Every structure is written in C-alpha cells, then in structure tokens.
Coordinates of C-alpha atoms (C1' of nucleotides) in Angstrom, one line a residue:
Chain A
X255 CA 218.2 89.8 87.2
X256 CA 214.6 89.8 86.6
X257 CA 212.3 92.2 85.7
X258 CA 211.8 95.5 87.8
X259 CA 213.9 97.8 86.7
X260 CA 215.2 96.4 83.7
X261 CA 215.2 97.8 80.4
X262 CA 211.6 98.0 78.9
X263 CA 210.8 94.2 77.1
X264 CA 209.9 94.7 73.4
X265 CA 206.0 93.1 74.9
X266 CA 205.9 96.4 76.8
X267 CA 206.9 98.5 74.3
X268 CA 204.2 97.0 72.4
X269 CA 202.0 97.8 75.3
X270 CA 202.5 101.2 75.3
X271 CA 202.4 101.6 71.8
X272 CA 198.8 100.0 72.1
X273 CA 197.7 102.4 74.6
X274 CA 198.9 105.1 72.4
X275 CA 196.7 104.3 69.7
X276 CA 193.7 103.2 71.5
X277 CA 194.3 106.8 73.3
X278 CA 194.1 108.2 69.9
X279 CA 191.2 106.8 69.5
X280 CA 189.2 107.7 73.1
X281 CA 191.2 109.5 74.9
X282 CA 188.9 113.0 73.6
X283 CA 187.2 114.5 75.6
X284 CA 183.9 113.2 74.6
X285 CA 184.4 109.7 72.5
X286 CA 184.0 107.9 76.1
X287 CA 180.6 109.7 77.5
X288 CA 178.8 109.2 73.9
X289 CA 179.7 105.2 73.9
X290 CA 178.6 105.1 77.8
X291 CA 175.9 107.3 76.2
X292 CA 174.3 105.0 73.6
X293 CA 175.1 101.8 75.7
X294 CA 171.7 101.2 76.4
X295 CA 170.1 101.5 72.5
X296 CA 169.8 103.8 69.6
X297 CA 169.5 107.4 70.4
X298 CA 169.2 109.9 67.9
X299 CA 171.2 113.3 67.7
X300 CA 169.6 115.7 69.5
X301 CA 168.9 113.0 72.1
X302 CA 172.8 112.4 72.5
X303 CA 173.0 116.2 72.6
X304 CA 170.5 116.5 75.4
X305 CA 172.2 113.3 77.2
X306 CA 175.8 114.1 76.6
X307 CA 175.8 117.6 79.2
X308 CA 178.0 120.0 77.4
X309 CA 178.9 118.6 74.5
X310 CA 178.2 121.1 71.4
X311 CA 176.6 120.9 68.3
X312 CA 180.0 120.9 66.6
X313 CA 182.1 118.2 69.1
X314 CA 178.7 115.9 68.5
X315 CA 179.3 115.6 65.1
X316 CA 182.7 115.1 65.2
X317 CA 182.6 112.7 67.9
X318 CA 180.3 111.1 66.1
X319 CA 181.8 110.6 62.6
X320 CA 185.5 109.9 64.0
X321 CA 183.7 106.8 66.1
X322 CA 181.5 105.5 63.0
X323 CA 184.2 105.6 61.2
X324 CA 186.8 103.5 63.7
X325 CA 184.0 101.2 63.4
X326 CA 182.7 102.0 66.8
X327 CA 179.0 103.1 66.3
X328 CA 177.1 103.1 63.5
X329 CA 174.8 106.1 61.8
X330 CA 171.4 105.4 60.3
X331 CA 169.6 108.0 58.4
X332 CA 165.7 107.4 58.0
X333 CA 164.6 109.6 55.1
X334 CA 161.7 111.4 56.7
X335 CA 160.6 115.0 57.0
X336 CA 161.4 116.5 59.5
X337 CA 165.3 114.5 59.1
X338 CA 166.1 111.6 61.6
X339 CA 168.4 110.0 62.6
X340 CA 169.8 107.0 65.0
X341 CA 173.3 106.6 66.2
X342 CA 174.1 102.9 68.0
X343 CA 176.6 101.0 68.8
X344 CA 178.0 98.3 66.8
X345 CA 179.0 95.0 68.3
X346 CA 182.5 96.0 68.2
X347 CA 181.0 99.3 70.1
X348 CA 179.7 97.2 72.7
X349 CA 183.0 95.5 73.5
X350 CA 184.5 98.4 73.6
X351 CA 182.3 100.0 76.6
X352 CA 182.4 96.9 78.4
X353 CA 186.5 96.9 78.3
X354 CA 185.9 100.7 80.1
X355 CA 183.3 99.3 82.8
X356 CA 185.9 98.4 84.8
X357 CA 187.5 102.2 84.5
X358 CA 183.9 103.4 85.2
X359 CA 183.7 101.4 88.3
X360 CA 187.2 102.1 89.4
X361 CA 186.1 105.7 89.3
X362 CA 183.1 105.3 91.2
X363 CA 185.4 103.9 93.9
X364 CA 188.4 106.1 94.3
X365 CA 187.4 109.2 93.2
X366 CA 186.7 110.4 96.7
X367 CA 190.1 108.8 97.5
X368 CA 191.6 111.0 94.8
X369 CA 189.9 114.6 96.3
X370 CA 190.7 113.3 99.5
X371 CA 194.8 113.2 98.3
X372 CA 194.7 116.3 96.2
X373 CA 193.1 118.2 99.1
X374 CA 195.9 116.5 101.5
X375 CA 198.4 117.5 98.5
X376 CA 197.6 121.1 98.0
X377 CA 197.9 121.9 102.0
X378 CA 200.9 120.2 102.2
X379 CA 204.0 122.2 103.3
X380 CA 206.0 123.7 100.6
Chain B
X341 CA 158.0 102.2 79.0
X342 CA 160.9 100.8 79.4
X343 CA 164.4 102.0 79.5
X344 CA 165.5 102.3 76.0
X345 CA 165.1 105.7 74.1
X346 CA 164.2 107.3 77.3
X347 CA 165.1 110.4 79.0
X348 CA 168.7 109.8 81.0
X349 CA 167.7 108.3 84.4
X350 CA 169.8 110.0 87.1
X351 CA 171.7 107.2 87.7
X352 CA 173.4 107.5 84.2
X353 CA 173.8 111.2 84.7
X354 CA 176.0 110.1 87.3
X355 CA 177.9 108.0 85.6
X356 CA 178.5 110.5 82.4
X357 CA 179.4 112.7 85.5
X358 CA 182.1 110.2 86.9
X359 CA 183.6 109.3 83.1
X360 CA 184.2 113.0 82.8
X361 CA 186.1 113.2 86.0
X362 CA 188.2 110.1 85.3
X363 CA 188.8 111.3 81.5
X364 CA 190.2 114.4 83.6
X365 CA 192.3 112.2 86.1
X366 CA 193.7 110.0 83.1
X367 CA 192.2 111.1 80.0
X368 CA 195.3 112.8 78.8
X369 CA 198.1 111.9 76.5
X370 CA 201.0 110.5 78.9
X371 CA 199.2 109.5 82.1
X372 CA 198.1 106.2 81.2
X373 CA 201.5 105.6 79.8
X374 CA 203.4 106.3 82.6
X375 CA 200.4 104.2 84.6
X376 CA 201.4 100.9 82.5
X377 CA 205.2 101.9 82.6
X378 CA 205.4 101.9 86.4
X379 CA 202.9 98.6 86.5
X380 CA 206.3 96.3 87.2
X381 CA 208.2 98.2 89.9
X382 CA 209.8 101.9 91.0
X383 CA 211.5 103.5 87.9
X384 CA 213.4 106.5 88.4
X385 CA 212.8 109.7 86.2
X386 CA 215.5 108.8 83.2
X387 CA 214.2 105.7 83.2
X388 CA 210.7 106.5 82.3
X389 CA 211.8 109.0 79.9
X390 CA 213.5 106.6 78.0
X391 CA 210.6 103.9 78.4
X392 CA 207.7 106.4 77.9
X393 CA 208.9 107.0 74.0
X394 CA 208.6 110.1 72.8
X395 CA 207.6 112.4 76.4
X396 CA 209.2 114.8 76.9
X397 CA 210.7 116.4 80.2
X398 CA 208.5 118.6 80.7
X399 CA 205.2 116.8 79.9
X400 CA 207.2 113.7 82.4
X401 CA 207.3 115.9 85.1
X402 CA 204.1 117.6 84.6
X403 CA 202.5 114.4 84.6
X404 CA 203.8 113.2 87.6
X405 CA 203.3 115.4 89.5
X406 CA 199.6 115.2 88.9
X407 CA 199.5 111.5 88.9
X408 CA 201.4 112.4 92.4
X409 CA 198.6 115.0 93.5
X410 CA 196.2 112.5 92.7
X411 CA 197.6 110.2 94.8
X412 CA 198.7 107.7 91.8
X413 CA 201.8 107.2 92.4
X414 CA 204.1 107.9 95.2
X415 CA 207.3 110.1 95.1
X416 CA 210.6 109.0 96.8
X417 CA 213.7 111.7 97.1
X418 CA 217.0 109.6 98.1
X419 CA 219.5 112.7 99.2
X420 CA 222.9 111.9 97.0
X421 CA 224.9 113.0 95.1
X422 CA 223.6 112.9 92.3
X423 CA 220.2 113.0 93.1
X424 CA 218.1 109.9 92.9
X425 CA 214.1 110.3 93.2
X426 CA 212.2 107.0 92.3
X427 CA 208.3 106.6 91.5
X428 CA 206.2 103.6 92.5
X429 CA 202.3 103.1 91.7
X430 CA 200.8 103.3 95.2
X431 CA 197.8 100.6 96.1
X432 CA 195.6 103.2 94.7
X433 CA 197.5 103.5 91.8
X434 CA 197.7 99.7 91.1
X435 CA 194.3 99.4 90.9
X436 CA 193.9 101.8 88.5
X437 CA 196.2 99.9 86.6
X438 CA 194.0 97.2 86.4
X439 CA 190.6 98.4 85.8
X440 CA 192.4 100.2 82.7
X441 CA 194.0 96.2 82.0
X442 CA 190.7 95.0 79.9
X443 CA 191.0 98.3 77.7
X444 CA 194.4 97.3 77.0
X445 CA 193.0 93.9 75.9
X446 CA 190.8 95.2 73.7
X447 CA 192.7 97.2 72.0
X448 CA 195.5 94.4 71.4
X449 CA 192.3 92.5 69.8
X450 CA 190.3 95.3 68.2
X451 CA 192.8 97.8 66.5
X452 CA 193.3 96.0 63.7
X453 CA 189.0 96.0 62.8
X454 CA 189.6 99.4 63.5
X455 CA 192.5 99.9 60.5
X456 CA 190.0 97.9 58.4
X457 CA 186.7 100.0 59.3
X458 CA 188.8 102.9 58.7
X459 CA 189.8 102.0 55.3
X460 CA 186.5 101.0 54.6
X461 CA 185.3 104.5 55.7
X462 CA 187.5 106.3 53.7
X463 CA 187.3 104.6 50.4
X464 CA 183.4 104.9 50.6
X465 CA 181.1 106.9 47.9
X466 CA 180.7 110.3 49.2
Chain C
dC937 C1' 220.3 113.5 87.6
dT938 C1' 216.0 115.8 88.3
dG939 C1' 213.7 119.0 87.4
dG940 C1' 212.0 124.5 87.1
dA941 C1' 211.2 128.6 83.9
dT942 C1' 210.2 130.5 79.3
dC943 C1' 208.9 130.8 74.9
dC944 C1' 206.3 129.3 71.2
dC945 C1' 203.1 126.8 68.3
dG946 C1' 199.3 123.7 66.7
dT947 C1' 195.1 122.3 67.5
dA948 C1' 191.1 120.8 70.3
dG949 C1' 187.1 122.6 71.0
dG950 C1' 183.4 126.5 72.1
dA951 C1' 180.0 130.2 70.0
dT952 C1' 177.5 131.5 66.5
dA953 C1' 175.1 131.6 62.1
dC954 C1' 173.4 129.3 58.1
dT955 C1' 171.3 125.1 55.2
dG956 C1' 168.7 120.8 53.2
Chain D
dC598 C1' 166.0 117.9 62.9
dA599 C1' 170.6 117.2 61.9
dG600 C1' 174.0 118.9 60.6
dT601 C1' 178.0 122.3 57.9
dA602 C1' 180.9 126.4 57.8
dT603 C1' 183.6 130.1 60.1
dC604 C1' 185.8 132.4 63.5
dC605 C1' 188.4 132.5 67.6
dT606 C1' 190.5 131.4 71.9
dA607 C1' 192.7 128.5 75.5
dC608 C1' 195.6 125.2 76.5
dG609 C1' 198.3 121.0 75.7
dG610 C1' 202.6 120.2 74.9
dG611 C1' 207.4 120.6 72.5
dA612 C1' 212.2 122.9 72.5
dT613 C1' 215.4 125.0 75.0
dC614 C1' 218.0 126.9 78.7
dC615 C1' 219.1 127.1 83.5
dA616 C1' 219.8 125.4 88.5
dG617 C1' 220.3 122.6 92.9

DNA sequence: CTGGATCCCGTAGGATACTG
DNA sequence: CAGTATCCTACGGGATCCAG
C-alpha cells in the first residue's frame, strides 16, 4: 500500500496545519500587495496608500501593525513636523516575498488559463 | 532617480493587479488546503473532509466547486450505488501546488520568529 | 455517499469624521 | 501627515436538515 489515498501522514497534517497559520497570517486581503508593495525600499504611509489601489485609510493601518508586529516589516517614526513616517521590510520580510514570487509568477502565467476555464465552466450545460 | 521611493512604475501596478486576482483565486480560508490535500493523488469527498480538519460540508463543496470552475482541480462522477465522485489536481492545478511549495517552506522555517516577534510586540511599552 | 437549501452569526472591511 | 474612533454593511462560513 503506499501513499495515494491513504490516511493523511501525521507530516501532512503538519502541512496543513502550517498553511493554516501562515494563512492566518497573509491570507487578508491586503497583507500580500503591501509586502509586494514595499519590496523595493522604504515607503512611507501615504505612499503605500497611493501604491496599494484601494486599500483604506483604516485596512492600511491595520495591515500594517498586524505585519510589524508578526515581525514582517518594520515602522520608523522620524519626529518631524509635518509627522513622517517609513514602513520597510525586515529581513525576515524579504524572505517572505521571495517565498510568494513563485505564486506571483504562477499567476502571471495561468491566470488567462483560469478565465479561459471559468468562461468554458459557466457556459457549460447544466 | 532611480527606482526606490518613486512613484509605482506600471509594471508593479500590474503585479499588485495580478496578487489581487490570485488572493481571489486562492486567498481564502480552505482552498489552499484542499490544494496541498489533493497534492498526492484523487481523494474522494469524505476523505478530504476528514483530511481537511475542521471544513466543513458546506465550505468543502463550495470550495471545490470553485477550485473546479477555475479549472484547479478536476471532478470525476463514478455512477454507483452509492455514489462515488473523486477529485484530482489537474496539470494546472499541480503547478499551482508548487509555486505555493516555497511559502510552505517558509512558513515551516519562519513561524516560530513570528511567535517570538509577536511576543515581543505585545509585551512592549505602550 | 455526495451534496443542495436554509438559517444564522461574527467579523472583515468600507466610509466618514476627528486628532496630535 | 499619519493615524484613531465609530458606525455600518456584506459576506464568509458554521449548523442543520433534506434529497438523489
């Protein structure tokens, strides 16, 4: 007997239970497009508003705070008038978007694929 | 002038664009899951409920059938008594299954920094 | 066994107004 | 500029019952 279609192995339970968590962790609806966001350098918070298309005041933030504090990005305030400050992501922040490239590039390829199979899909007869 | 700090180029617009579509494709709570259950073989629907921990039927078959729609997976109807339908990752699906393989990695590596920056975050002055 | 149909609830998340 | 504080709604998603 071998594996397909066995019982789940405890490694794949562990698997999944990974993915849960890491889920928890980007699977929002904006964590991903502010780490793709800032891969490039700093950017400050209006900037990330003005980059991220969309996003609102109010998701910003707490995008923000939830990934400084998974250790994701990390928040400097410069204490100037008028208020500023720089978002950018830590080296643990840079792994991170460079585990999703892959997912990024995936989507570049197949996401014609995947319109192309809905619209097949949705026509198809009942 | 160079590339950091600047105004988003189009090309990066595009890819915030595509991250939004995939996050819709994949983004949810089960779909990944049921992505990384079927990554060994056909399973038939009791047997990823019980593997997926915690899904529910509803949420099972609601995700499959987008997974199906998107043209994921692959849906197979054997006519007996009792009925016996089976769901296999198609080629598409597969490689979707491994562009999401590195996040998987890093979250096997990382989650544990991300307990510790947590903790570190939450016990910190106000 | 494999779902479809309903009901119901919590919460993610948008809009808006206000503040240091 | 960079948020915080409310308010409010839509929708994800669980529980349950029913059907082919």
């Amino acid at each position: 007997m071998n594996a397909r279609n066995s019982e789940p192995t405890p490694a794949q339970q562990q698997d999944v239970c990974r993915t849960r968590e890491v889920l928890g962790i980007v699977g929002d609806k904006w964590s991903l497009l502010v780490v793709r966001t800032l891969k490039d350098g700093p950017l400050r918070f209006t900037e990330l508003k003005r980059a991220v298309d969309g996003i609102s005041q109010r998701m910003l933030t707490v995008t923000l705070r939830s990934l400084e504090r998974d250790g994701i990005l990390s928040r400097t305030v410069h204490n100037v008038m008028p208020p500023h400050v720089s978002y950018e992501l830590t080296p643990m922040g840079r792994t991170l978007r460079d585990a999703t490239a892959p997912l990024l590039e995936w989507s570049i390829t197949h996401l014609p694929h995947i319109d192309a199979a809905r619209a097949e899909y949705d026509t198809r007869p009942a």
